[in-house]
Short mmCIF file of C-alpha atoms in Angstrom, two decimals:
data_model
loop_
_atom_site.label_atom_id
_atom_site.label_comp_id
_atom_site.label_asym_id
_atom_site.label_seq_id
_atom_site.Cartn_x
_atom_site.Cartn_y
_atom_site.Cartn_z
CA UNK M 495 -75.03 -70.26 168.91
CA UNK M 496 -74.73 -68.58 165.52
CA UNK M 497 -78.50 -68.68 165.10
CA UNK M 498 -78.98 -66.92 168.45
CA UNK M 499 -76.53 -64.16 167.53
CA UNK M 500 -78.14 -63.67 164.11
CA UNK M 501 -81.60 -63.48 165.68
CA UNK M 502 -80.43 -60.98 168.32
CA UNK M 503 -78.74 -58.82 165.67
CA UNK M 504 -81.90 -58.97 163.57
CA UNK M 505 -84.04 -57.76 166.48
CA UNK M 506 -81.63 -54.90 167.26
CA UNK M 507 -81.50 -53.84 163.60
CA UNK M 508 -85.30 -53.92 163.50
CA UNK M 509 -85.53 -51.67 166.57
CA UNK M 510 -83.01 -49.24 165.06
CA UNK M 511 -85.03 -49.07 161.84
CA UNK M 512 -88.23 -48.45 163.79
CA UNK M 513 -86.58 -45.67 165.82
CA UNK M 514 -85.11 -44.20 162.62
CA UNK M 515 -88.56 -44.06 161.02
CA UNK M 516 -89.78 -42.07 164.02
CA UNK M 517 -86.80 -39.73 164.48
CA UNK M 518 -85.42 -39.52 160.91
CA UNK M 519 -81.93 -39.36 162.44
CA UNK M 520 -79.74 -42.47 162.52
CA UNK M 521 -77.52 -41.39 165.43
CA UNK M 522 -80.55 -40.47 167.54
CA UNK M 523 -82.21 -43.78 166.63
CA UNK M 524 -79.15 -45.70 167.84
CA UNK M 525 -79.10 -43.75 171.12
CA UNK M 526 -82.76 -44.64 171.67
CA UNK M 527 -82.19 -48.35 171.02
CA UNK M 528 -78.83 -48.69 172.82
CA UNK M 529 -80.29 -49.30 176.33
CA UNK M 530 -82.37 -52.19 174.93
CA UNK M 531 -79.54 -54.09 173.18
CA UNK M 532 -78.28 -56.17 176.11
CA UNK M 533 -81.82 -57.03 177.38
CA UNK M 534 -82.72 -58.07 173.82
CA UNK M 535 -79.71 -60.41 173.57
CA UNK M 536 -80.47 -61.88 176.98
CA UNK M 537 -84.16 -62.40 176.08
CA UNK M 538 -83.28 -64.18 172.84
CA UNK M 539 -80.70 -66.30 174.65
CA UNK M 540 -83.25 -67.25 177.32
CA UNK M 541 -85.79 -68.31 174.70
CA UNK M 542 -83.09 -70.34 172.92
CA UNK M 543 -82.02 -72.09 176.12
CA UNK M 544 -85.62 -72.93 176.99
CA UNK M 545 -86.22 -74.33 173.49
CA UNK M 546 -83.04 -76.42 173.57
CA UNK M 547 -83.81 -77.82 177.02
CA UNK M 548 -87.54 -78.23 176.58
CA UNK M 549 -87.29 -82.01 176.95
CA UNK M 550 -85.33 -81.55 180.16
CA UNK M 551 -88.00 -79.19 181.50
CA UNK M 552 -90.79 -81.61 180.63
CA UNK M 553 -88.94 -84.75 181.75
CA UNK M 554 -86.32 -83.63 184.27
CA UNK M 555 -83.61 -86.17 185.16
CA UNK M 556 -83.63 -87.80 188.54
CA UNK M 557 -80.92 -86.30 190.75
CA UNK M 558 -80.29 -88.28 193.91
CA UNK M 559 -76.52 -87.90 194.31
CA UNK M 560 -73.61 -85.62 193.52
CA UNK M 561 -72.52 -87.81 190.60
CA UNK M 562 -75.97 -87.75 189.04
CA UNK M 563 -76.05 -83.93 189.39
CA UNK M 564 -72.68 -83.65 187.62
CA UNK M 565 -73.86 -85.99 184.89
CA UNK M 566 -77.06 -83.97 184.36
CA UNK M 567 -75.10 -80.71 184.10
CA UNK M 568 -72.46 -82.11 181.74
CA UNK M 569 -74.98 -83.71 179.41
CA UNK M 570 -77.12 -80.53 179.29
CA UNK M 571 -76.81 -79.07 175.73
CA UNK M 572 -77.32 -75.54 177.06
CA UNK M 573 -74.11 -75.54 179.10
CA UNK M 574 -71.94 -74.82 176.08
CA UNK M 575 -74.10 -71.82 175.14
CA UNK M 576 -74.00 -70.43 178.67
CA UNK M 577 -70.21 -70.80 178.87
CA UNK M 578 -69.67 -69.20 175.45
CA UNK M 579 -71.89 -66.25 176.32
CA UNK M 580 -70.09 -65.82 179.64
CA UNK M 581 -66.71 -65.79 177.87
CA UNK M 582 -68.01 -63.39 175.20
CA UNK M 583 -69.42 -60.79 177.63
CA UNK M 584 -66.39 -61.20 179.91
CA UNK M 585 -64.01 -60.43 177.03
CA UNK M 586 -66.14 -57.44 176.01
CA UNK M 587 -65.96 -56.10 179.57
CA UNK M 588 -62.20 -56.58 179.79
CA UNK M 589 -61.69 -54.98 176.35
CA UNK M 590 -63.85 -52.00 177.30
CA UNK M 591 -61.82 -51.49 180.49
CA UNK M 592 -58.46 -51.78 178.67
CA UNK M 593 -59.53 -49.24 176.04
CA UNK M 594 -60.65 -46.70 178.67
CA UNK M 595 -57.60 -47.02 180.93
CA UNK M 596 -55.31 -44.70 178.88
CA UNK M 597 -57.98 -41.99 178.89
CA UNK M 598 -58.89 -42.28 182.57
CA UNK M 599 -58.57 -39.35 184.95
CA UNK M 600 -56.87 -41.12 187.84
CA UNK M 601 -57.91 -38.42 190.29
CA UNK M 602 -61.52 -39.45 189.66
CA UNK M 603 -61.00 -43.22 189.52
CA UNK M 604 -62.90 -45.09 192.20
CA UNK M 605 -62.88 -48.76 193.17
CA UNK M 606 -61.55 -50.95 190.29
CA UNK M 607 -61.45 -47.90 188.02
CA UNK M 608 -65.20 -47.42 188.02
CA UNK M 609 -66.29 -43.78 188.15
CA UNK M 610 -69.96 -44.18 187.34
CA UNK M 611 -70.95 -41.52 189.89
CA UNK M 612 -68.73 -38.95 188.18
CA UNK M 613 -70.17 -39.80 184.78
CA UNK M 614 -73.74 -39.49 186.05
CA UNK M 615 -72.89 -36.18 187.68
CA UNK M 616 -71.52 -34.79 184.41
CA UNK M 617 -74.56 -36.02 182.47
CA UNK M 618 -76.91 -34.40 185.00
CA UNK M 619 -74.92 -31.17 184.79
CA UNK M 620 -75.12 -31.12 180.99
CA UNK M 621 -78.84 -31.86 181.07
CA UNK M 622 -79.45 -29.11 183.62
CA UNK M 623 -77.54 -26.61 181.49
CA UNK M 624 -79.54 -27.64 178.41
CA UNK M 625 -82.87 -27.08 180.17
CA UNK M 626 -81.69 -23.82 181.73
CA UNK M 627 -80.77 -22.57 178.25
CA UNK M 628 -84.18 -23.74 176.98
CA UNK M 629 -85.98 -21.71 179.65
CA UNK M 630 -83.94 -18.63 178.79
CA UNK M 631 -84.66 -19.03 175.09
CA UNK M 632 -88.38 -19.38 175.80
CA UNK M 633 -88.44 -16.11 177.75
CA UNK M 634 -86.50 -14.39 174.96
CA UNK M 635 -88.90 -15.71 172.31
CA UNK M 636 -92.01 -14.55 174.19
CA UNK M 637 -90.42 -11.15 174.75
CA UNK M 638 -89.55 -10.80 171.07
CA UNK M 639 -93.05 -11.84 170.00
CA UNK M 640 -94.63 -9.31 172.36
CA UNK M 641 -92.32 -6.48 171.26
CA UNK M 642 -92.60 -4.13 168.31
CA UNK M 643 -90.48 -6.62 166.37
CA UNK M 644 -93.25 -9.20 166.64
CA UNK M 645 -95.86 -6.59 165.75
CA UNK M 646 -93.85 -5.53 162.69
CA UNK M 647 -93.51 -9.15 161.56
CA UNK M 648 -97.30 -9.38 161.40
CA UNK M 649 -97.72 -5.98 159.73
CA UNK M 650 -95.27 -6.96 156.98
CA UNK M 651 -97.57 -9.85 156.12
CA UNK M 652 -100.71 -7.70 155.95
CA UNK M 653 -102.21 -6.81 152.59
CA UNK M 654 -104.83 -4.29 153.55
CA UNK M 655 -107.08 -6.11 156.00
CA UNK M 656 -105.92 -9.53 154.80
CA UNK M 657 -103.12 -11.48 156.47
CA UNK M 658 -100.80 -13.98 154.81
CA UNK M 659 -101.55 -16.51 157.53
CA UNK M 660 -99.35 -19.28 156.12
CA UNK M 661 -96.25 -17.07 156.19
CA UNK M 662 -97.05 -15.70 159.65
CA UNK M 663 -97.55 -19.19 161.08
CA UNK M 664 -94.36 -20.47 159.46
CA UNK M 665 -92.39 -17.70 161.16
CA UNK M 666 -94.26 -18.45 164.39
CA UNK M 667 -93.27 -22.14 164.26
CA UNK M 668 -89.66 -21.33 163.39
CA UNK M 669 -89.35 -18.98 166.37
CA UNK M 670 -90.54 -21.76 168.70
CA UNK M 671 -88.38 -24.43 167.08
CA UNK M 672 -85.29 -22.22 167.44
CA UNK M 673 -85.62 -22.43 171.22
CA UNK M 674 -84.93 -26.18 171.22
CA UNK M 675 -81.29 -27.12 170.70
CA UNK M 676 -82.00 -30.57 169.26
CA UNK M 677 -78.33 -31.60 169.28
CA UNK M 678 -77.83 -30.77 172.95
CA UNK M 679 -81.19 -32.23 173.97
CA UNK M 680 -80.56 -35.27 171.71
CA UNK M 681 -84.01 -35.01 170.18
CA UNK M 682 -85.74 -34.52 166.86
CA UNK M 683 -88.67 -32.07 166.60
CA UNK M 684 -90.99 -31.52 163.66
CA UNK M 685 -93.88 -29.10 163.30
CA UNK M 686 -96.70 -28.19 160.98
CA UNK M 687 -99.81 -26.09 160.51
CA UNK M 688 -103.21 -26.52 158.93
CA UNK M 689 -106.62 -24.90 158.84
CA UNK M 690 -108.86 -26.16 161.61
CA UNK M 691 -111.51 -27.32 159.15
CA UNK M 692 -108.98 -29.45 157.24
CA UNK M 693 -107.36 -31.18 160.23
CA UNK M 694 -109.20 -34.46 159.67
CA UNK M 695 -108.05 -34.59 156.05
CA UNK M 696 -104.35 -34.16 156.89
CA UNK M 697 -102.09 -37.20 157.40
CA UNK M 698 -100.63 -36.51 160.84
CA UNK M 699 -98.74 -38.62 163.43
CA UNK M 700 -100.97 -40.46 165.89
CA UNK M 701 -99.90 -38.40 168.92
CA UNK M 702 -100.48 -35.15 167.01
CA UNK M 703 -104.07 -36.20 166.30
CA UNK M 704 -104.51 -36.89 170.01
CA UNK M 705 -103.11 -33.45 170.85
CA UNK M 706 -105.54 -31.87 168.38
CA UNK M 707 -108.46 -33.57 170.10
CA UNK M 708 -107.53 -32.17 173.52
CA UNK M 709 -109.93 -29.50 174.85
CA UNK M 710 -106.96 -27.34 175.84
CA UNK M 711 -103.30 -26.99 174.94
CA UNK M 712 -101.71 -29.95 176.72
CA UNK M 713 -98.87 -32.39 175.99
CA UNK M 714 -99.63 -35.90 174.78
CA UNK M 715 -96.95 -38.47 175.58
CA UNK M 716 -95.99 -41.79 173.99
CA UNK M 717 -93.18 -44.27 174.57
CA UNK M 718 -90.49 -42.47 172.55
CA UNK M 719 -92.29 -39.32 171.43
CA UNK M 720 -94.69 -36.59 172.49
CA UNK M 721 -96.78 -33.87 170.86
CA UNK M 722 -98.58 -30.60 171.54
CA UNK M 723 -100.99 -28.58 169.41
CA UNK M 724 -102.38 -25.08 169.77
CA UNK M 725 -105.16 -23.21 167.93
CA UNK M 726 -104.39 -19.83 166.39
CA UNK M 727 -107.32 -17.63 165.34
CA UNK M 728 -107.04 -14.88 162.74
CA UNK M 729 -110.50 -13.36 162.70
CA UNK M 730 -113.00 -15.90 161.39
CA UNK M 731 -110.25 -18.30 160.25
CA UNK M 732 -108.86 -20.79 162.74
CA UNK M 733 -105.56 -22.62 162.28
CA UNK M 734 -103.85 -25.36 164.24
CA UNK M 735 -100.11 -25.43 164.88
CA UNK M 736 -98.56 -28.67 166.13
CA UNK M 737 -95.17 -29.91 167.32
CA UNK M 738 -93.99 -33.53 167.45
CA UNK M 739 -90.81 -34.56 169.32
CA UNK M 740 -88.89 -37.84 169.32
CA UNK M 741 -86.81 -38.78 172.38
CA UNK M 742 -88.10 -35.70 174.21
CA UNK M 743 -91.16 -35.38 176.43
CA UNK M 744 -93.16 -32.18 176.14
CA UNK M 745 -94.29 -30.93 179.55
CA UNK M 746 -96.93 -28.52 180.77
CA UNK M 747 -94.27 -25.83 180.59
CA UNK M 748 -93.80 -26.47 176.88
CA UNK M 749 -97.56 -26.34 176.35
CA UNK M 750 -97.84 -23.07 178.31
CA UNK M 751 -95.01 -21.59 176.25
CA UNK M 752 -96.65 -22.50 172.93
CA UNK M 753 -100.03 -21.25 174.12
CA UNK M 754 -98.52 -17.94 175.28
CA UNK M 755 -96.79 -17.46 171.94
CA UNK M 756 -100.07 -18.18 170.13
CA UNK M 757 -101.97 -15.68 172.28
CA UNK M 758 -99.37 -12.96 171.62
CA UNK M 759 -99.48 -13.69 167.87
CA UNK M 760 -103.28 -13.34 167.86
CA UNK M 761 -103.00 -10.08 169.83
CA UNK M 762 -100.45 -8.75 167.32
CA UNK M 763 -102.83 -9.58 164.45
CA UNK M 764 -105.70 -7.73 166.15
CA UNK M 765 -103.49 -4.69 166.73
CA UNK M 766 -102.22 -4.77 163.16
CA UNK M 767 -105.81 -5.06 161.90
CA UNK M 768 -106.81 -1.96 163.86
CA UNK M 769 -103.83 -0.01 162.50
CA UNK M 770 -104.62 -1.04 158.91
CA UNK M 771 -108.28 -0.09 159.35
CA UNK M 772 -107.36 3.31 160.77
CA UNK M 773 -105.05 3.96 157.83
CA UNK M 774 -107.77 3.02 155.35
CA UNK M 775 -110.31 5.44 156.84
CA UNK M 776 -107.65 8.10 157.31
CA UNK M 777 -107.87 8.15 161.06
CA UNK M 778 -104.93 8.91 163.35
CA UNK M 779 -104.11 8.27 166.96
CA UNK M 780 -102.48 11.70 167.34
CA UNK M 781 -104.36 14.25 169.51
#
Protein backbone atom coordinates (compact mmCIF):
# COMPACT_ATOMS: atom_id res chain seq x y z
CA UNK A 1 0.00 0.00 0.00
CA UNK A 2 2.74 2.44 0.98
CA UNK A 3 4.72 1.51 -2.12
CA UNK A 4 1.72 2.27 -4.34
CA UNK A 5 1.21 5.69 -2.75
CA UNK A 6 4.91 6.54 -3.04
CA UNK A 7 4.94 5.50 -6.70
CA UNK A 8 1.80 7.53 -7.46
CA UNK A 9 3.23 10.59 -5.70
CA UNK A 10 6.48 10.16 -7.63
CA UNK A 11 4.63 10.10 -10.96
CA UNK A 12 2.60 13.20 -10.06
CA UNK A 13 5.72 15.08 -8.93
CA UNK A 14 7.42 14.08 -12.18
CA UNK A 15 4.52 15.44 -14.24
CA UNK A 16 4.54 18.69 -12.26
CA UNK A 17 8.27 19.09 -12.88
CA UNK A 18 7.81 18.44 -16.60
CA UNK A 19 4.98 20.99 -16.80
CA UNK A 20 7.08 23.47 -14.80
CA UNK A 21 9.96 23.12 -17.26
CA UNK A 22 7.56 24.00 -20.07
CA UNK A 23 5.63 26.83 -18.40
CA UNK A 24 8.24 28.20 -15.94
CA UNK A 25 5.37 28.86 -13.51
CA UNK A 26 4.71 26.46 -10.63
CA UNK A 27 1.03 27.36 -10.13
CA UNK A 28 0.32 26.99 -13.85
CA UNK A 29 2.20 23.66 -13.89
CA UNK A 30 0.03 22.34 -11.06
CA UNK A 31 -3.16 23.44 -12.86
CA UNK A 32 -2.01 21.56 -15.97
CA UNK A 33 -1.26 18.36 -14.04
CA UNK A 34 -4.26 18.46 -11.66
CA UNK A 35 -6.74 16.72 -14.05
CA UNK A 36 -4.29 13.80 -14.41
CA UNK A 37 -3.70 13.12 -10.69
CA UNK A 38 -6.65 10.80 -10.02
CA UNK A 39 -6.20 8.82 -13.30
CA UNK A 40 -2.50 8.43 -12.43
CA UNK A 41 -3.29 7.04 -8.97
CA UNK A 42 -5.88 4.68 -10.42
CA UNK A 43 -3.46 3.49 -13.13
CA UNK A 44 -0.72 2.77 -10.60
CA UNK A 45 -3.21 1.00 -8.34
CA UNK A 46 -4.42 -1.14 -11.24
CA UNK A 47 -0.88 -2.16 -12.15
CA UNK A 48 -0.20 -3.00 -8.49
CA UNK A 49 -3.34 -5.11 -8.18
CA UNK A 50 -2.51 -7.00 -11.37
CA UNK A 51 1.05 -7.65 -10.16
CA UNK A 52 -0.14 -8.85 -6.74
CA UNK A 53 -2.77 -11.15 -8.24
CA UNK A 54 -0.75 -12.37 -11.20
CA UNK A 55 -0.78 -15.94 -9.91
CA UNK A 56 -4.54 -15.77 -9.54
CA UNK A 57 -4.88 -14.52 -13.12
CA UNK A 58 -2.65 -17.28 -14.45
CA UNK A 59 -4.10 -20.04 -12.25
CA UNK A 60 -7.60 -18.91 -11.26
CA UNK A 61 -9.27 -20.84 -8.41
CA UNK A 62 -12.13 -23.16 -9.16
CA UNK A 63 -15.42 -21.58 -8.09
CA UNK A 64 -18.31 -24.02 -8.09
CA UNK A 65 -20.30 -22.82 -5.07
CA UNK A 66 -21.07 -19.77 -2.97
CA UNK A 67 -18.67 -20.88 -0.23
CA UNK A 68 -15.81 -21.33 -2.68
CA UNK A 69 -16.51 -17.83 -4.10
CA UNK A 70 -16.38 -16.32 -0.60
CA UNK A 71 -13.17 -18.19 0.13
CA UNK A 72 -11.56 -16.96 -3.11
CA UNK A 73 -12.51 -13.35 -2.35
CA UNK A 74 -11.34 -13.46 1.28
CA UNK A 75 -8.01 -15.06 0.45
CA UNK A 76 -7.34 -12.58 -2.38
CA UNK A 77 -4.42 -10.30 -1.26
CA UNK A 78 -5.79 -7.41 -3.32
CA UNK A 79 -8.99 -7.08 -1.29
CA UNK A 80 -7.27 -5.18 1.49
CA UNK A 81 -5.83 -2.67 -1.00
CA UNK A 82 -9.20 -2.15 -2.67
CA UNK A 83 -10.94 -1.61 0.68
CA UNK A 84 -8.27 0.82 1.91
CA UNK A 85 -8.44 2.84 -1.30
CA UNK A 86 -12.23 2.93 -1.09
CA UNK A 87 -12.07 4.21 2.49
CA UNK A 88 -9.38 6.76 1.58
CA UNK A 89 -11.25 8.30 -1.37
CA UNK A 90 -14.53 8.13 0.55
CA UNK A 91 -13.04 10.11 3.45
CA UNK A 92 -11.54 12.63 1.01
CA UNK A 93 -14.97 13.12 -0.58
CA UNK A 94 -16.70 13.55 2.78
CA UNK A 95 -14.00 15.97 3.98
CA UNK A 96 -14.27 18.03 0.79
CA UNK A 97 -18.05 18.27 1.22
CA UNK A 98 -17.80 19.25 4.91
CA UNK A 99 -15.26 21.98 4.14
CA UNK A 100 -17.43 23.48 1.38
CA UNK A 101 -20.71 23.42 3.29
CA UNK A 102 -20.09 26.65 5.32
CA UNK A 103 -19.26 28.53 2.11
CA UNK A 104 -22.16 27.18 0.05
CA UNK A 105 -24.76 29.47 -1.49
CA UNK A 106 -27.88 27.57 -0.52
CA UNK A 107 -29.94 29.28 -3.20
CA UNK A 108 -27.74 27.57 -5.78
CA UNK A 109 -27.42 24.18 -4.06
CA UNK A 110 -28.82 21.33 -6.12
CA UNK A 111 -29.31 17.66 -5.29
CA UNK A 112 -27.04 16.59 -2.36
CA UNK A 113 -25.37 20.01 -2.40
CA UNK A 114 -23.84 19.53 -5.83
CA UNK A 115 -23.89 22.66 -8.00
CA UNK A 116 -21.57 21.56 -10.76
CA UNK A 117 -23.74 23.23 -13.42
CA UNK A 118 -23.42 26.59 -11.67
CA UNK A 119 -19.65 26.22 -11.40
CA UNK A 120 -19.32 25.33 -15.08
CA UNK A 121 -21.51 28.28 -16.00
CA UNK A 122 -19.30 30.68 -14.04
CA UNK A 123 -16.14 29.22 -15.58
CA UNK A 124 -17.59 29.58 -19.08
CA UNK A 125 -18.60 33.16 -18.31
CA UNK A 126 -15.10 34.03 -17.09
CA UNK A 127 -13.51 32.39 -20.12
CA UNK A 128 -15.86 34.25 -22.48
CA UNK A 129 -15.02 37.56 -20.83
CA UNK A 130 -11.28 36.80 -21.10
CA UNK A 131 -11.52 36.10 -24.83
CA UNK A 132 -13.78 39.11 -25.43
CA UNK A 133 -11.17 41.31 -23.73
CA UNK A 134 -8.47 39.65 -25.86
CA UNK A 135 -10.33 40.51 -29.07
CA UNK A 136 -10.76 44.10 -27.96
CA UNK A 137 -7.07 44.40 -27.09
CA UNK A 138 -6.11 42.99 -30.49
CA UNK A 139 -8.19 45.60 -32.31
CA UNK A 140 -6.69 48.35 -30.14
CA UNK A 141 -3.14 47.11 -30.82
CA UNK A 142 -3.65 47.00 -34.60
CA UNK A 143 -5.20 50.47 -34.51
CA UNK A 144 -2.29 51.87 -32.50
CA UNK A 145 0.27 50.26 -34.82
CA UNK A 146 -1.46 51.71 -37.88
CA UNK A 147 -1.76 55.20 -36.37
CA UNK A 148 0.75 58.02 -36.27
CA UNK A 149 1.88 56.65 -32.91
CA UNK A 150 3.09 53.47 -34.60
CA UNK A 151 4.71 55.49 -37.37
CA UNK A 152 6.49 57.69 -34.83
CA UNK A 153 7.76 54.63 -32.95
CA UNK A 154 9.53 53.50 -36.13
CA UNK A 155 10.85 56.99 -36.96
CA UNK A 156 12.39 57.30 -33.50
CA UNK A 157 14.45 54.21 -34.26
CA UNK A 158 15.69 55.49 -37.62
CA UNK A 159 19.26 56.73 -37.97
CA UNK A 160 19.23 58.23 -41.41
CA UNK A 161 18.17 55.40 -43.70
CA UNK A 162 19.13 52.75 -41.15
CA UNK A 163 16.66 51.22 -38.70
CA UNK A 164 17.44 49.82 -35.26
CA UNK A 165 15.58 46.64 -36.11
CA UNK A 166 16.23 44.90 -32.79
CA UNK A 167 14.61 47.73 -30.82
CA UNK A 168 11.69 48.02 -33.23
CA UNK A 169 10.99 44.29 -33.08
CA UNK A 170 11.24 44.24 -29.29
CA UNK A 171 8.58 46.95 -29.09
CA UNK A 172 6.55 45.03 -31.68
CA UNK A 173 6.65 41.84 -29.58
CA UNK A 174 5.81 43.69 -26.37
CA UNK A 175 2.75 45.30 -27.97
CA UNK A 176 1.46 41.85 -28.98
CA UNK A 177 2.29 40.24 -25.63
CA UNK A 178 0.42 43.00 -23.78
CA UNK A 179 -2.82 41.85 -25.40
CA UNK A 180 -2.70 38.49 -23.60
CA UNK A 181 -3.67 38.64 -19.94
CA UNK A 182 -1.69 35.54 -18.92
CA UNK A 183 -3.16 35.48 -15.39
CA UNK A 184 -6.75 35.54 -16.58
CA UNK A 185 -6.09 33.10 -19.42
CA UNK A 186 -4.00 30.91 -17.07
CA UNK A 187 -1.19 30.66 -19.59
CA UNK A 188 2.47 31.45 -20.02
CA UNK A 189 3.68 33.09 -23.27
CA UNK A 190 7.25 33.71 -24.37
CA UNK A 191 8.52 35.36 -27.54
CA UNK A 192 11.71 36.05 -29.43
CA UNK A 193 13.21 37.36 -32.64
CA UNK A 194 16.12 36.48 -34.87
CA UNK A 195 17.46 37.18 -38.33
CA UNK A 196 16.06 34.81 -40.91
CA UNK A 197 19.51 33.62 -41.93
CA UNK A 198 20.40 32.68 -38.35
CA UNK A 199 17.21 30.77 -37.48
CA UNK A 200 18.85 27.36 -37.83
CA UNK A 201 21.63 28.35 -35.44
CA UNK A 202 19.27 29.48 -32.67
CA UNK A 203 18.19 27.06 -29.92
CA UNK A 204 14.40 27.28 -30.14
CA UNK A 205 11.50 25.17 -28.77
CA UNK A 206 10.43 22.32 -31.04
CA UNK A 207 7.03 23.82 -31.89
CA UNK A 208 8.64 27.17 -32.73
CA UNK A 209 10.91 25.46 -35.26
CA UNK A 210 7.83 23.85 -36.80
CA UNK A 211 6.11 27.24 -36.98
CA UNK A 212 9.19 28.69 -38.70
CA UNK A 213 9.06 25.98 -41.34
CA UNK A 214 5.44 26.74 -42.24
CA UNK A 215 4.96 28.35 -45.68
CA UNK A 216 2.58 30.88 -44.15
CA UNK A 217 1.81 32.33 -40.74
CA UNK A 218 -0.15 29.53 -39.07
CA UNK A 219 -0.43 28.11 -35.53
CA UNK A 220 1.37 24.89 -34.63
CA UNK A 221 -0.21 22.95 -31.77
CA UNK A 222 1.18 20.44 -29.27
CA UNK A 223 -0.26 18.67 -26.24
CA UNK A 224 0.23 21.48 -23.73
CA UNK A 225 1.65 24.26 -25.88
CA UNK A 226 1.41 25.99 -29.25
CA UNK A 227 3.47 28.41 -31.34
CA UNK A 228 3.26 30.88 -34.21
CA UNK A 229 5.98 32.68 -36.17
CA UNK A 230 5.86 35.55 -38.63
CA UNK A 231 8.48 37.04 -40.97
CA UNK A 232 9.18 40.77 -40.82
CA UNK A 233 11.12 42.35 -43.68
CA UNK A 234 13.04 45.61 -43.36
CA UNK A 235 14.38 46.19 -46.84
CA UNK A 236 16.89 43.48 -47.72
CA UNK A 237 17.01 42.17 -44.14
CA UNK A 238 14.45 39.60 -43.04
CA UNK A 239 13.68 38.80 -39.41
CA UNK A 240 11.48 36.19 -37.78
CA UNK A 241 9.34 36.91 -34.72
CA UNK A 242 7.91 33.95 -32.80
CA UNK A 243 5.54 33.35 -29.89
CA UNK A 244 5.32 30.21 -27.75
CA UNK A 245 2.41 29.60 -25.34
CA UNK A 246 1.95 26.99 -22.61
CA UNK A 247 -1.58 25.91 -21.63
CA UNK A 248 -3.02 28.07 -24.43
CA UNK A 249 -3.76 27.10 -28.02
CA UNK A 250 -3.00 29.68 -30.68
CA UNK A 251 -5.72 29.80 -33.33
CA UNK A 252 -5.97 31.12 -36.86
CA UNK A 253 -7.23 34.36 -35.33
CA UNK A 254 -4.01 34.72 -33.34
CA UNK A 255 -1.97 34.04 -36.46
CA UNK A 256 -3.97 36.59 -38.49
CA UNK A 257 -3.47 39.16 -35.72
CA UNK A 258 0.31 38.66 -35.63
CA UNK A 259 0.54 38.73 -39.42
CA UNK A 260 -1.51 41.95 -39.59
CA UNK A 261 0.71 43.60 -37.00
CA UNK A 262 3.80 42.53 -38.96
CA UNK A 263 2.40 43.91 -42.22
CA UNK A 264 1.61 47.27 -40.57
CA UNK A 265 5.10 47.42 -39.05
CA UNK A 266 6.68 46.81 -42.47
CA UNK A 267 4.43 49.49 -43.99
CA UNK A 268 5.47 51.95 -41.27
CA UNK A 269 9.14 51.24 -42.02
CA UNK A 270 8.63 51.88 -45.74
CA UNK A 271 6.84 55.16 -45.00
CA UNK A 272 9.53 56.22 -42.54
CA UNK A 273 12.21 55.35 -45.11
CA UNK A 274 10.53 57.57 -47.71
CA UNK A 275 10.28 60.45 -45.22
CA UNK A 276 13.95 60.12 -44.26
CA UNK A 277 15.00 60.00 -47.91
CA UNK A 278 12.97 63.10 -48.73
CA UNK A 279 14.56 64.96 -45.83
CA UNK A 280 18.05 63.97 -46.99
CA UNK A 281 17.52 65.28 -50.53
CA UNK A 282 15.68 68.34 -49.23
CA UNK A 283 12.40 67.46 -50.83
CA UNK A 284 9.01 68.38 -49.36
CA UNK A 285 5.48 67.15 -49.78
CA UNK A 286 4.08 70.69 -49.59
CA UNK A 287 2.65 72.13 -52.85
